[in-house]
Short mmCIF file of C-alpha atoms in Angstrom, two decimals:
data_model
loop_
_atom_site.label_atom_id
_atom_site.label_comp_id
_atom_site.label_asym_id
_atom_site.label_seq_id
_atom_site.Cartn_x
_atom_site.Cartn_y
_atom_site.Cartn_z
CA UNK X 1 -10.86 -9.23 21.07
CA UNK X 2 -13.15 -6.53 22.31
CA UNK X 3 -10.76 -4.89 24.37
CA UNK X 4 -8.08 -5.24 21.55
CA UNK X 5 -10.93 -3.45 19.31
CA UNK X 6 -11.51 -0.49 21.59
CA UNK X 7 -7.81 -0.15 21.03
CA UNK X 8 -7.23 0.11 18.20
CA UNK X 9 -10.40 2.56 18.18
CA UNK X 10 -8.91 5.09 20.60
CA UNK X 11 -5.21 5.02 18.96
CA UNK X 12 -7.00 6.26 15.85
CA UNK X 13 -9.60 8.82 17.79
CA UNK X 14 -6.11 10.32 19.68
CA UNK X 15 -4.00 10.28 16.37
CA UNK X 16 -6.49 12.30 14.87
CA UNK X 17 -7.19 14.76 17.40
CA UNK X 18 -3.65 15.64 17.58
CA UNK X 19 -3.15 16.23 13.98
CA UNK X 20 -6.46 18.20 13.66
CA UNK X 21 -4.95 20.64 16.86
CA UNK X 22 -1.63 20.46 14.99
CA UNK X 23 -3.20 22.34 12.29
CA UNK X 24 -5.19 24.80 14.65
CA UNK X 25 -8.88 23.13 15.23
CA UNK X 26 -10.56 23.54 17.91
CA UNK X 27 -11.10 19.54 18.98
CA UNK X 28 -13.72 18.24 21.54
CA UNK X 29 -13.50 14.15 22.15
CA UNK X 30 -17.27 12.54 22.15
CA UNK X 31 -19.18 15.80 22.31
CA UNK X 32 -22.59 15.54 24.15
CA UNK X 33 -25.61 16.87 22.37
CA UNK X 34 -25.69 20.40 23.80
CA UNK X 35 -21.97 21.13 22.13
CA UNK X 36 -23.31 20.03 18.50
CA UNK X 37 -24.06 23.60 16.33
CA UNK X 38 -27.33 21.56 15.52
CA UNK X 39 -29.72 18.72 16.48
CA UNK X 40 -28.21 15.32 15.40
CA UNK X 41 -31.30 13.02 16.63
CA UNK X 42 -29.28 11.81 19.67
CA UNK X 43 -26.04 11.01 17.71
CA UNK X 44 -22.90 11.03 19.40
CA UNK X 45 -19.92 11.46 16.78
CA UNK X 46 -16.10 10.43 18.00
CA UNK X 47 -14.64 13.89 17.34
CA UNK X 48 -15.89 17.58 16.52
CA UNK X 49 -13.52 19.96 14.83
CA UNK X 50 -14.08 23.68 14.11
CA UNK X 51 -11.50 26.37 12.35
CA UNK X 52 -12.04 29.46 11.78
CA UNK X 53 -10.33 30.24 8.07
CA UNK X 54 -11.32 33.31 8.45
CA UNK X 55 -14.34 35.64 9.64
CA UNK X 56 -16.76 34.44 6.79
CA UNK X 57 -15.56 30.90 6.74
CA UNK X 58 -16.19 27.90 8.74
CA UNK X 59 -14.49 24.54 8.77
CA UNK X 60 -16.61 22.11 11.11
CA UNK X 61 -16.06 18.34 10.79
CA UNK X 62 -18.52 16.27 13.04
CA UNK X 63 -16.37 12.41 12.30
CA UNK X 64 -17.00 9.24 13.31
CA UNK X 65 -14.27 6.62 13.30
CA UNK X 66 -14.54 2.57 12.67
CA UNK X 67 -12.54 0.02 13.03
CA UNK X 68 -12.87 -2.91 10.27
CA UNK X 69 -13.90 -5.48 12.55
CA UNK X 70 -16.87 -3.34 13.23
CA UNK X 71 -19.22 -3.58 10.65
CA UNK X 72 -20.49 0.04 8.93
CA UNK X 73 -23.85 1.18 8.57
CA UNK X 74 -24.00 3.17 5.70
CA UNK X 75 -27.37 3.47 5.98
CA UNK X 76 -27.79 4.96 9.62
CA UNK X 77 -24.91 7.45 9.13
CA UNK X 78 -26.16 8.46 6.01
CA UNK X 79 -28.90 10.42 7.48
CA UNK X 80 -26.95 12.04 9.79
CA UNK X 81 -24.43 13.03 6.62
CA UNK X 82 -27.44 14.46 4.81
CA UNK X 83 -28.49 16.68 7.72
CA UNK X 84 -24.73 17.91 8.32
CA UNK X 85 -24.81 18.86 4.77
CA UNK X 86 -27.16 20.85 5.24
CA UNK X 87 -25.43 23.15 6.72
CA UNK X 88 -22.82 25.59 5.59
CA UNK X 89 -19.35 24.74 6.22
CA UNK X 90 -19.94 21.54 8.11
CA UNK X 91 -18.98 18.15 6.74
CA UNK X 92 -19.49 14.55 8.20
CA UNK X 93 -16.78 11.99 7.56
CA UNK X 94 -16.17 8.29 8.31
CA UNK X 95 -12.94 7.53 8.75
CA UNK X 96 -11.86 3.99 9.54
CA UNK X 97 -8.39 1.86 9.70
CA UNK X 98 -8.53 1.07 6.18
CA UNK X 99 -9.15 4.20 4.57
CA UNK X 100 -7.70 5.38 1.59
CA UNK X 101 -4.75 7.60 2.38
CA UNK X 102 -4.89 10.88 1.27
CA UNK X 103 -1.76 13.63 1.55
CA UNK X 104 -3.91 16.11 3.32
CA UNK X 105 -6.01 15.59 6.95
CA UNK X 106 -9.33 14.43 5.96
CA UNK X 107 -11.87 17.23 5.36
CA UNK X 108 -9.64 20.33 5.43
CA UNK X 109 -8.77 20.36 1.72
CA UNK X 110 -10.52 19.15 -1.53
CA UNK X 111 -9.26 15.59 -1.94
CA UNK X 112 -11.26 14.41 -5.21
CA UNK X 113 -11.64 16.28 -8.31
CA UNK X 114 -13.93 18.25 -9.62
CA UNK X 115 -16.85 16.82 -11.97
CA UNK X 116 -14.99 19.56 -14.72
CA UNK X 117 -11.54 17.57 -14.16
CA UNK X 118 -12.97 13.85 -14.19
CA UNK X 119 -14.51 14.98 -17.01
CA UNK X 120 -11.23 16.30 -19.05
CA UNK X 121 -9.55 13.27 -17.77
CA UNK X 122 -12.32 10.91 -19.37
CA UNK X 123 -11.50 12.79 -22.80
CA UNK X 124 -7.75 11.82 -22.65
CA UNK X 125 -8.69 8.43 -23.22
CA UNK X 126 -9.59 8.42 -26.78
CA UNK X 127 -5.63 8.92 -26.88
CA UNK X 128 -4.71 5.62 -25.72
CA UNK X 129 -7.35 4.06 -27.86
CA UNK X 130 -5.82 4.91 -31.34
CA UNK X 131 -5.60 2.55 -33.36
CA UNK X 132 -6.74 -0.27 -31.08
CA UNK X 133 -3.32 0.31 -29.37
CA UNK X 134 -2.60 0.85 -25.52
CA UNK X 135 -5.90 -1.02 -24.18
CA UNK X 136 -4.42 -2.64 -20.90
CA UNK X 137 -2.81 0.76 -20.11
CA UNK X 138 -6.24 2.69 -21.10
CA UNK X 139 -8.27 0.40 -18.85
CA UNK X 140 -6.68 1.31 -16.17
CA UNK X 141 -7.00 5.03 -16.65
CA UNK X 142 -10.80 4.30 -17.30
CA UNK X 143 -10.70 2.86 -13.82
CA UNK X 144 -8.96 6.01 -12.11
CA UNK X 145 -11.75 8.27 -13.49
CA UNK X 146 -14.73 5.86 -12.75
CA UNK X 147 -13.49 5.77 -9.02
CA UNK X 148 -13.08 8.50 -8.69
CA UNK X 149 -16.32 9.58 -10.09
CA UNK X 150 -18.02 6.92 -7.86
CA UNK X 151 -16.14 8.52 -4.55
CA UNK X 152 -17.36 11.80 -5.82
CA UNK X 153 -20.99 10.87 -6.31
CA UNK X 154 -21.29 9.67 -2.40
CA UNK X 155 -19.99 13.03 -1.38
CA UNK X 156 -22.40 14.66 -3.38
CA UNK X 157 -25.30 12.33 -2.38
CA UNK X 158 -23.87 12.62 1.10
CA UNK X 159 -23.10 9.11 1.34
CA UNK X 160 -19.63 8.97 3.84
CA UNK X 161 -17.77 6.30 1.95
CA UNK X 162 -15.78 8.28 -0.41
CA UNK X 163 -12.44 6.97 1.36
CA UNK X 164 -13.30 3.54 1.69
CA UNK X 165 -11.20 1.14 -0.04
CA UNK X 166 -13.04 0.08 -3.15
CA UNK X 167 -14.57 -2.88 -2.93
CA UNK X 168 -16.30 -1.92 -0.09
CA UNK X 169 -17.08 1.92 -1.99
CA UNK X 170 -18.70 -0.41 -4.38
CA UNK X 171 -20.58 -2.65 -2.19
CA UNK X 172 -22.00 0.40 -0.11
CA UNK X 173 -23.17 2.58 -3.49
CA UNK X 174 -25.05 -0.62 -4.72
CA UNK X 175 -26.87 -1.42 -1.72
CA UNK X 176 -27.72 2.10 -1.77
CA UNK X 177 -29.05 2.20 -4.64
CA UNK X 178 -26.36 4.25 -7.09
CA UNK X 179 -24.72 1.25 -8.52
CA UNK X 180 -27.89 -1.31 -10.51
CA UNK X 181 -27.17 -4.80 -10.29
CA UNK X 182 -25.94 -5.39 -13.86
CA UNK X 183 -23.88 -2.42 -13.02
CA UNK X 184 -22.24 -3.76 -9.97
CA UNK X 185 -22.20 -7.26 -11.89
CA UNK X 186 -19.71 -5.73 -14.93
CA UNK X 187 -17.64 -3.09 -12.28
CA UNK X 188 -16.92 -6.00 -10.20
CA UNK X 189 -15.73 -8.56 -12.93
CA UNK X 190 -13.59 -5.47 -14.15
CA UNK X 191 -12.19 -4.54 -10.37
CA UNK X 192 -10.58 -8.17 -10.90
CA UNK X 193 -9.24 -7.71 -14.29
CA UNK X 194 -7.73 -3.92 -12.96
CA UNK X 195 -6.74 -5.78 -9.91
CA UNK X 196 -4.56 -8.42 -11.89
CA UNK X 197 -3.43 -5.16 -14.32
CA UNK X 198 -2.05 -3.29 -11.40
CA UNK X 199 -0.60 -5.66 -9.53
CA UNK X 200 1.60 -6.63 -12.72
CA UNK X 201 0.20 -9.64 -13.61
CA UNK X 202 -0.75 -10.51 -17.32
CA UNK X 203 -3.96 -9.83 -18.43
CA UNK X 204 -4.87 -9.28 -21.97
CA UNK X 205 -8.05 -7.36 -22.88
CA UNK X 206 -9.95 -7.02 -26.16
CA UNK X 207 -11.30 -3.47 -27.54
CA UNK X 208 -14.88 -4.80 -26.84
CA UNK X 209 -14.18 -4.90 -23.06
CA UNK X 210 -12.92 -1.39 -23.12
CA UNK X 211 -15.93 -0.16 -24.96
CA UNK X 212 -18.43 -1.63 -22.60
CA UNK X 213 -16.63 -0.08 -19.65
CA UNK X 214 -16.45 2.86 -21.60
CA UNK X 215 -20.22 3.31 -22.27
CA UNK X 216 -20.73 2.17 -18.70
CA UNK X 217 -18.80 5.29 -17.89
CA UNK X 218 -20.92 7.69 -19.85
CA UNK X 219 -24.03 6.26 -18.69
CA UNK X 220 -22.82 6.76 -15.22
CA UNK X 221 -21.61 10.11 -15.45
CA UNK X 222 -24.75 11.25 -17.35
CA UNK X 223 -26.45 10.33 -14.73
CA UNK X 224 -24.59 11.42 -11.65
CA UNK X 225 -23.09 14.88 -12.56
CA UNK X 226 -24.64 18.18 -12.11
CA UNK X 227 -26.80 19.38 -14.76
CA UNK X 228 -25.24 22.42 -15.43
CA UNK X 229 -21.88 20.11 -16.33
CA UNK X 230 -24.28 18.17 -18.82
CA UNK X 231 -23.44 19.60 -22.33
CA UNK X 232 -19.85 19.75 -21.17
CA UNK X 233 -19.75 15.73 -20.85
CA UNK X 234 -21.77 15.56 -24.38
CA UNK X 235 -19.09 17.84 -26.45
CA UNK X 236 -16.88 15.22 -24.70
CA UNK X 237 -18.51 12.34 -25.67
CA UNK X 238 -18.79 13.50 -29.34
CA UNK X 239 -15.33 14.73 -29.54
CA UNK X 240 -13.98 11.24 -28.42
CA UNK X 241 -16.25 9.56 -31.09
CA UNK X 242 -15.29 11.26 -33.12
CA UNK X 243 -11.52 10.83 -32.51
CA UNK X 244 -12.27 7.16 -32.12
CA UNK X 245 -14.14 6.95 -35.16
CA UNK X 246 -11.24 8.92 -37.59
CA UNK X 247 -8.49 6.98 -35.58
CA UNK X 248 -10.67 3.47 -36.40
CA UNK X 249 -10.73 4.69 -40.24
CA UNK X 250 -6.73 5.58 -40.27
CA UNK X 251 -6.21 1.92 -38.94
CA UNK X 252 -8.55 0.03 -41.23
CA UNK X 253 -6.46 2.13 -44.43
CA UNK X 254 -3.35 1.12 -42.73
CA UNK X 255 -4.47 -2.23 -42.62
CA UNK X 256 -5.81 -2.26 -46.37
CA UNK X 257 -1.96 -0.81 -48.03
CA UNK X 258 -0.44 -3.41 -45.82
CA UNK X 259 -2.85 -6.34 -47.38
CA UNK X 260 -2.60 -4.42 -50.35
CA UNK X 261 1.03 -4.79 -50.40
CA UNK X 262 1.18 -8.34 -49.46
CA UNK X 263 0.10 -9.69 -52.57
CA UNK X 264 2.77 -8.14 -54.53
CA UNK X 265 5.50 -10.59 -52.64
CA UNK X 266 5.34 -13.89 -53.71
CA UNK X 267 2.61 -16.42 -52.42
CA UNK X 268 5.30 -18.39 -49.89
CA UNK X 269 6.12 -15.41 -48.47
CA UNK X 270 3.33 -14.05 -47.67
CA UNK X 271 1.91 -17.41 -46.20
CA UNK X 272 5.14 -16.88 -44.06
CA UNK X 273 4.39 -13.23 -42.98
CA UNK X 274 0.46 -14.33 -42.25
CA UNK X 275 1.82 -17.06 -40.29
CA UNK X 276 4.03 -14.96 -38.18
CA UNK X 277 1.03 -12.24 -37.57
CA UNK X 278 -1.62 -14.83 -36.96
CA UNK X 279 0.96 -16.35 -34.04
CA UNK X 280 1.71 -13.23 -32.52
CA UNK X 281 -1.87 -11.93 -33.02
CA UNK X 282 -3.14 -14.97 -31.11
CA UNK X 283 -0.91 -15.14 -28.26
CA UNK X 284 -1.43 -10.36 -27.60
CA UNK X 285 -5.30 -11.77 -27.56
CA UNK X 286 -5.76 -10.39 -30.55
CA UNK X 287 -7.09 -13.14 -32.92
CA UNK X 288 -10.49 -10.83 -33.99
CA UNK X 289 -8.34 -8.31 -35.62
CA UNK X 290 -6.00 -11.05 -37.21
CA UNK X 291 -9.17 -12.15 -38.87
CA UNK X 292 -10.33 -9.01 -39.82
CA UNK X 293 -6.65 -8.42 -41.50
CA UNK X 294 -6.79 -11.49 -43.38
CA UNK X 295 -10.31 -10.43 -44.81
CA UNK X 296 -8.50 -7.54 -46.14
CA UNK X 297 -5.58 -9.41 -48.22
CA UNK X 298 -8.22 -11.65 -49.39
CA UNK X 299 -10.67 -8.55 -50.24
CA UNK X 300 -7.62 -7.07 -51.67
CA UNK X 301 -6.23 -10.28 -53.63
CA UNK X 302 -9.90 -10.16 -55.14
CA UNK X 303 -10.10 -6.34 -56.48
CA UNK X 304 -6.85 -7.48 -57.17
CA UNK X 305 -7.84 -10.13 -59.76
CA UNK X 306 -10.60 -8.27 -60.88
CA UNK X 307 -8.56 -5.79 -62.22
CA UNK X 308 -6.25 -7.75 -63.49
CA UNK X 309 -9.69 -9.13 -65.73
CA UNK X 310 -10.34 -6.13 -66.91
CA UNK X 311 -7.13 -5.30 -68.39
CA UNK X 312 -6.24 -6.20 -72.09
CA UNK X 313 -3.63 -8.06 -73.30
CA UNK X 314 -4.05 -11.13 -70.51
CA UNK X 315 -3.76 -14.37 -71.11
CA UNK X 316 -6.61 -16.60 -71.43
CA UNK X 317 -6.78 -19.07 -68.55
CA UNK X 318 -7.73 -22.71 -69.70
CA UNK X 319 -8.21 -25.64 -67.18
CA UNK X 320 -7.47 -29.19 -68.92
CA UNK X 321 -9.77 -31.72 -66.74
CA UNK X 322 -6.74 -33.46 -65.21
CA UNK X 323 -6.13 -29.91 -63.77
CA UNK X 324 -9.53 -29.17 -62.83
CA UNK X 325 -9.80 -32.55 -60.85
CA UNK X 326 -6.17 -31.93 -59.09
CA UNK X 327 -7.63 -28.33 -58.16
CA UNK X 328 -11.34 -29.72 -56.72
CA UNK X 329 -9.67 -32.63 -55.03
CA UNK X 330 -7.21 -29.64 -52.71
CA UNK X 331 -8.24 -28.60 -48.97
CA UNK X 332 -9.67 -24.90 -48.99
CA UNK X 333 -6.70 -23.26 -47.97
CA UNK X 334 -4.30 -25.14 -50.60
CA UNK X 335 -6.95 -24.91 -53.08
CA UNK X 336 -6.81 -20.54 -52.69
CA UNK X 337 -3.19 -20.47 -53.00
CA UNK X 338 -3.29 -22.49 -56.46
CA UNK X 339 -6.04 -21.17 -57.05
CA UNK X 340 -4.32 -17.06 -56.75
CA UNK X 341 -0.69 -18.49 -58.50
CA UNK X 342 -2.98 -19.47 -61.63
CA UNK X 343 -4.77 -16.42 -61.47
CA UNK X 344 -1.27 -14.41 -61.43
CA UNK X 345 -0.26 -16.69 -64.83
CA UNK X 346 -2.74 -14.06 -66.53
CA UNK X 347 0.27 -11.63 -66.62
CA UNK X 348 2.96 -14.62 -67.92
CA UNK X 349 5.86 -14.01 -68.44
CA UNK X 350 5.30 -11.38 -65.99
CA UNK X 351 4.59 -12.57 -62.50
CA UNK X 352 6.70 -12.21 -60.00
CA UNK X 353 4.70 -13.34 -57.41
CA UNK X 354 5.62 -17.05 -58.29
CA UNK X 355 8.52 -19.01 -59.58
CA UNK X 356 8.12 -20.07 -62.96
CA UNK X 357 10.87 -22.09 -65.13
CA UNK X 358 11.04 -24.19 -68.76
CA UNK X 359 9.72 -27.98 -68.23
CA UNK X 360 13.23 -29.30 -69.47
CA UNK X 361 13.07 -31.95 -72.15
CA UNK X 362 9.83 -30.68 -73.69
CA UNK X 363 9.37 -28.00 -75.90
CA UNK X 364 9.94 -24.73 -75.11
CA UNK X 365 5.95 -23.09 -74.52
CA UNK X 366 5.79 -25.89 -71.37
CA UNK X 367 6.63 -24.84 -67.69
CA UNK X 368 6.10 -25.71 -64.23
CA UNK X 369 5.37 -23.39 -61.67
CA UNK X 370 6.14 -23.91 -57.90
CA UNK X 371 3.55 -22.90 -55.11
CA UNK X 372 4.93 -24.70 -51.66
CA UNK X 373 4.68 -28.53 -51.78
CA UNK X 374 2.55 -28.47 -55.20
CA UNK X 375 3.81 -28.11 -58.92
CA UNK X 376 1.61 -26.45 -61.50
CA UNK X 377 2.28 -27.74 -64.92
CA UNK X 378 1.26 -25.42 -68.13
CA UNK X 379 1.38 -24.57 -71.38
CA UNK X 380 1.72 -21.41 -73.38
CA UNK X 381 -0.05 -20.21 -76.59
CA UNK X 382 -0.82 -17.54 -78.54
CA UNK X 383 -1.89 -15.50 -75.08
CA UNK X 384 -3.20 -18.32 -73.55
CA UNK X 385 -2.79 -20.73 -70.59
CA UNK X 386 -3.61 -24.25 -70.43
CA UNK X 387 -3.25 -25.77 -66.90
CA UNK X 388 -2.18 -28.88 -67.61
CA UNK X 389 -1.66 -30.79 -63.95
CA UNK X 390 -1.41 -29.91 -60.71
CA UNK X 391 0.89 -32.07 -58.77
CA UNK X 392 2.61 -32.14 -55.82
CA UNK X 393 6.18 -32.63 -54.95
CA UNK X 394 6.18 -36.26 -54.77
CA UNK X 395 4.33 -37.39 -57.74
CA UNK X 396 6.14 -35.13 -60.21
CA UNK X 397 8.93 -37.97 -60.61
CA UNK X 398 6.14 -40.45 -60.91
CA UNK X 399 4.15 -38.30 -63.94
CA UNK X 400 6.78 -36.88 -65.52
CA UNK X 401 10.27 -38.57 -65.05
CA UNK X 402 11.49 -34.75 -64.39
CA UNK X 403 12.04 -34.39 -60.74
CA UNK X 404 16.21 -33.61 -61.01
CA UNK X 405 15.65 -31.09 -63.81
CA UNK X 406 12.27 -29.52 -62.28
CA UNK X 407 13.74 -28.45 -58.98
CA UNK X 408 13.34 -24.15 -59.53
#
């Protein structure tokens, strides 16, 4: 194992020398402590490389390479990182076998963005957020820019795990003190849910789990970028709440013409259509805003009938006791559809919304109104409505001998 180890250790250490003289270094294998530019404290890194860009500028990489079955000490090489950084033009890097793989040789080229970019990146979101649409696809560009924020923070703090895959990025920054532990608590439950995202495996996610993981983002950021990108991140922050907010607003008036509209069709119907939406809603994970919908047709069916109140020439709506009984004696949800039909016989012989016809065989100001399994039996006079009964299917043959001729 230890030989296999060391193996695997110098196939890496000669890979990377050659590609480092491929691109015109200057490469020395385990220097001693005389060829360091500086004093190191004894360290002995695996490879330094030096280019000359040009007469002014300096490339020097001091790099130290790890296999995985070698554990890391962030800790101990981030001292030595700190000093390095200290110095113009010279860089430390870890590299082991499980880095991230970047297109260019590590160190010769900026590989992460700049705090400017993550942070025009982070405003793109509030586009994928409209409406409460494109959350699974917007939580996973929340996850590009928080990594790569995090990766960009242990440069900056001089912490050498910026290409590290991420669970062990995160582990390092939170024993190190960047990363709290309710903070590493919520990234970690959300690496799993990005994990099962990425992968292509179905995982549904509410708008309150993007909106924690978006404030977690701000906080983050607020706290780890320079200062002088500080008001740039809070125009940011304001302009997406602001989007957010005006895009919440467009959606909630969508939401009340739709309700709006609904109870204009008749009452089956609409049952039908609320039916469909709650099913769907349910199985997208999005039961909350189903609710919050049905609120609205309810809301609306209520301005609705308060309008209707204050209108003149309605008819008077009377409740015999039989009818009264019939109506306290429904479930809830039975007893707010009979209860909305008799509200619409207000406008009689104008509603549309439910199916009305003569109660054959008696005279001619008695009908019976159908709302799903139940029967609403009334009388008209004079502009007023006397609900007579309220029956379902089965007992109208029993109460009224009428079942053949009642069928509307």
């Amino acid at each position: 194992m230890i030989d296999n180890t060391k193996s695997l250790h110098d196939e890496k250490v000669e890979s990377l020398i050659k590609k480092y003289r491929d691109q015109g270094f200057t490469v020395i294998q385990n220097p001693k402590a005389d060829q360091l530019p500086f004093d190191l404290d004894n360290y002995q890194p695996d490879i330094l490389a030096t280019k000359n860009e040009n007469e002014s500028s300096l490339i020097g990489l001091i790099i130290e390479i790890k296999t995985s079955i070698h554990p890391v000490s962030v800790e101990r090489l981030q001292s030595v990182a700190e000093e390095i950084s200290r110095h113009p033009g010279w860089r430390f890097l870890l590299v082991t076998l499980e880095d991230i793989e970047a297109e260019s040789l590590p160190g010769t080229s900026e590989e992460l963005p700049s705090w400017e970019e993550l942070i025009s990146y982070f405003s793109q979101v509030s586009k994928l957020i409209e409406n409460n649409n494109n959350i699974e696809p917007a939580f996973l560009f929340l996850w590009s820019v928080f990594e790569g924020a995090l990766r960009k923070r242990a440069v900056d703090v001089s912490i050498p795990v910026e290409r590290l895959p991420v669970i062990r990025l995160l582990r390092s920054m939170y024993s190190l003190g960047e990363l709290s532990i309710s903070e590493f608590d919520i990234v970690q439950a959300y690496f799993e849910k990005r994990n099962r995202l990425a992968h292509g495996y179905i995982q549904k996610l509410d708008s309150e789990v993007l909106g924690k993981f978006l404030m977690l983002i701000v906080e983050l950021l607020d706290e780890w970028i320079p200062a002088i990108h500080r008001s740039l991140l809070s125009k940011t922050v304001a302009s997406m709440k602001e989007n957010i907010e005006t895009a919440r607003q467009e959606y909630h008036k969508v939401m009340e013409i739709v309700a709006s509209n609904l109870n204009d069709v008749p009452i089956e119907t609409k049952d039908r259509i609320l039916a469909v939406i709650k099913e769907i809603s349910e199985q997208e994970g999005l039961t909350n805003n189903f609710n919050d919908f049905q609120h609205l047709i309810y809301e609306s069916c209520d301005l609705s009938t308060e309008s209707k109140n204050q209108q003149l020439n309605k008819n008077e709506i009377v409740l015999d006791d039989n009818a009264q009984i019939a109506l306290d004696a429904l479930p809830t949800q039975e007893k707010e559809k009979i209860s909305y039909a008799i509200s619409c016989l207000e406008n009689f012989p104008d509603c549309s919304e439910i199916e009305v016809s003569n109660l054959n065989s008696s005279p001619d100001n008695d009908f019976i109104a159908k709302v799903g399994i139940y029967r609403i039996i009334f009388e008209v006079q004079s502009k007023k409505v006397t609900i007579i009964d309220i029956v379902n299917y089965k007992r109208i043959e029993m109460l009224y001998g009428l079942l053949a001729k009642a069928k509307i």
